[in-house]
Amino acid sequence: TIQSKDKEPHEIKQDFPVNFDNLEAKAKEILPLGNFEYIRGGAGQEQTMRNNRIAFESYAFIPQLLNDTSSIDTSISLFGISFPKPFIFAPVGMNMLEHPDGELAVIRAASKLNIPYALSTVSSYSLEEVAEVAPDHTKFFQLYWSKEEEISFSMISRAEAAGYRAIVLTIDTTVSGWRTGDLKINFSPLSQGFAKGNYVNDPIFRKNLLNGSYENYIDGILKNIDHAHLTWAHIEKIKKHTKLPVLLKGILHPNDAVKALESGIDGLIVSNHGGRQLDGVIGSLDALPNITKVVNGRVPVLFDSGVYSGVDAFKALALGADAVCIGRPYVYGLAIAGEQGVQNVMMNLYNELVTTMTLAGTSSMEELKKVELVKRNNQM
Ligand code: FNR
């Protein structure tokens, strides 16, 4: 058991990997190669993935000591709700690729740890099935816009009815990235049926299926997933359709952050999709400071891409993120040990964050935001 004054006690088996590289290696041992490579890999030559890591490694912080850190408060507030930890589960599609319990295992872990959970459009289980597991837990619904817009509006309405608290519209996936790893071995998880959860139960999708619009549901999903026609004009329509807060995921340019605010958006996620979409993009962490500057506290700014340790989370929070979304690490935890694995990963990240805050002389999120960072120039 790992335990100290503020760290939460958590039982972790000796053989459960602690650092990210070991997590990845263990997941590789367990998963079929295609499933593993789909999770690990990125777009093109994986320059964006490398830039994510380089960005984290190029920031160093200067601790200020002899502050009382005998009690550490890691709580945050989002859309009027308070959470004990500054983390969010990033939306990750098709969790049955890692474990038969898929998203059901993840939401169980999320609700036990009281960490908000963002469910993907292309989940293996439907948004209703996931909500049923933890009706009172805070859930967001991540929307991939559909070519047939009524399907998107139908999914928003279903998410609202099932108690989801926000819509996360992902805007960096107008088409799927050029994923060389998947292409090399001709791996297409979408065509394997793992993404069906939200589609097969959707009334509009089903109507089109029965009307013969698609030959089968996989055909229908594939037809709907690319949405290169999505523009700023849609945001107004989406805002009109729902009372829920709408966040945009995939913001990197401060001009887009300004446009988002002008469009009445309720929150942003600074992200390059973990380097899976567009290759040759700046590290997500390098985009963060300019965005928090223009947003200036008007809406929450969340962050993801490349957060693989408690120290990484510390740096993103110090650079102004209001919360940090975790992607690949929990997915590897799911592959290794299901719900328990997801909990282990998140608790390791959390306990390392608490240790880092204590050693760095910061006892709250407010103080963490005042930490001085130095950027070294170690770009490749
Ligand atoms: C993702 N991500 C993602 N994002 C999204 O909006 N909808 C989705 O369905 C998915 N699916 C998905 C699958 C897999 C296997 C991964 C690894 C990622 C992106 C995710 O939300 C997040 O932006 C990244 O995972 C963050 O980068 P790191 O933390 O994985 O480096």
GROMACS .gro file of C-alpha atoms and ligand atoms in nm, residues 38-41 52 90-94 98 120-123 142-144 168 170 172-173 179 249 271-276 304-308 325-329 331, ligand 1:
model
   72
   38TYR     CA    1  -0.365   0.119  -3.284
   39ILE     CA    2  -0.334   0.253  -2.928
   40ARG     CA    3   0.037   0.330  -2.929
   41GLY     CA    4   0.076   0.475  -3.274
   52ASN     CA    5   0.447   1.628  -2.731
   90ALA     CA    6  -0.999   1.154  -2.227
   91PRO     CA    7  -1.245   1.002  -2.475
   92VAL     CA    8  -1.095   0.689  -2.625
   93GLY     CA    9  -1.292   0.486  -2.876
   94MET     CA   10  -1.351   0.115  -2.897
   98GLU     CA   11  -0.836  -0.374  -2.488
  120SER     CA   12  -1.630   0.856  -2.709
  121THR     CA   13  -1.885   0.854  -2.992
  122VAL     CA   14  -1.721   0.538  -3.120
  123SER     CA   15  -1.748   0.348  -2.792
  142GLN     CA   16  -1.759   1.329  -2.692
  143LEU     CA   17  -1.918   1.391  -3.029
  144TYR     CA   18  -1.773   1.301  -3.365
  168VAL     CA   19  -1.718   1.758  -2.614
  170THR     CA   20  -1.381   1.692  -3.134
  172ASP     CA   21  -0.939   1.775  -3.523
  173THR     CA   22  -1.082   1.463  -3.690
  179ARG     CA   23  -0.184   0.627  -3.930
  249LYS     CA   24  -1.147   1.944  -2.831
  271SER     CA   25  -0.496   1.884  -2.771
  272ASN     CA   26  -0.335   1.739  -3.080
  273HIS     CA   27  -0.517   1.409  -3.026
  274GLY     CA   28  -0.204   1.250  -2.882
  275GLY     CA   29  -0.031   1.295  -3.221
  276ARG     CA   30  -0.276   1.058  -3.389
  304ASP     CA   31  -0.419   1.659  -2.317
  305SER     CA   32  -0.154   1.485  -2.529
  306GLY     CA   33   0.155   1.336  -2.376
  307VAL     CA   34   0.070   1.349  -2.004
  308TYR     CA   35   0.244   1.033  -1.888
  325CYS     CA   36  -0.707   1.467  -1.961
  326ILE     CA   37  -0.538   1.128  -1.960
  327GLY     CA   38  -0.540   0.910  -2.273
  328ARG     CA   39  -0.305   0.621  -2.349
  329PRO     CA   40  -0.192   0.550  -1.990
  331VAL     CA   41  -0.597   0.248  -2.191
  381FNR     C1   42  -0.806   0.851  -2.880
  381FNR     N1   43  -0.853   0.983  -2.879
  381FNR     C2   44  -0.985   1.006  -2.912
  381FNR     N2   45  -1.035   1.132  -2.905
  381FNR     C3   46  -1.166   1.158  -2.933
  381FNR     O1   47  -1.207   1.274  -2.926
  381FNR     N3   48  -1.249   1.053  -2.966
  381FNR     C4   49  -1.208   0.926  -2.976
  381FNR     O2   50  -1.285   0.836  -3.005
  381FNR     C5   51  -1.070   0.900  -2.951
  381FNR     N4   52  -1.019   0.773  -2.963
  381FNR     C6   53  -0.889   0.746  -2.925
  381FNR     C7   54  -0.843   0.615  -2.928
  381FNR     C8   55  -0.714   0.587  -2.881
  381FNR     C9   56  -0.667   0.445  -2.881
  381FNR    C10   57  -0.631   0.690  -2.831
  381FNR    C11   58  -0.496   0.662  -2.775
  381FNR    C12   59  -0.677   0.820  -2.832
  381FNR    C13   60  -0.767   1.093  -2.835
  381FNR    C14   61  -0.774   1.114  -2.684
  381FNR     O3   62  -0.896   1.166  -2.645
  381FNR    C15   63  -0.665   1.212  -2.637
  381FNR     O4   64  -0.673   1.332  -2.709
  381FNR    C16   65  -0.525   1.154  -2.653
  381FNR     O5   66  -0.521   1.018  -2.615
  381FNR    C17   67  -0.426   1.233  -2.568
  381FNR     O6   68  -0.297   1.192  -2.589
  381FNR     P1   69  -0.220   1.085  -2.497
  381FNR     O7   70  -0.252   1.119  -2.355
  381FNR     O8   71  -0.272   0.951  -2.538
  381FNR     O9   72  -0.080   1.108  -2.538
   0.00000   0.00000   0.00000
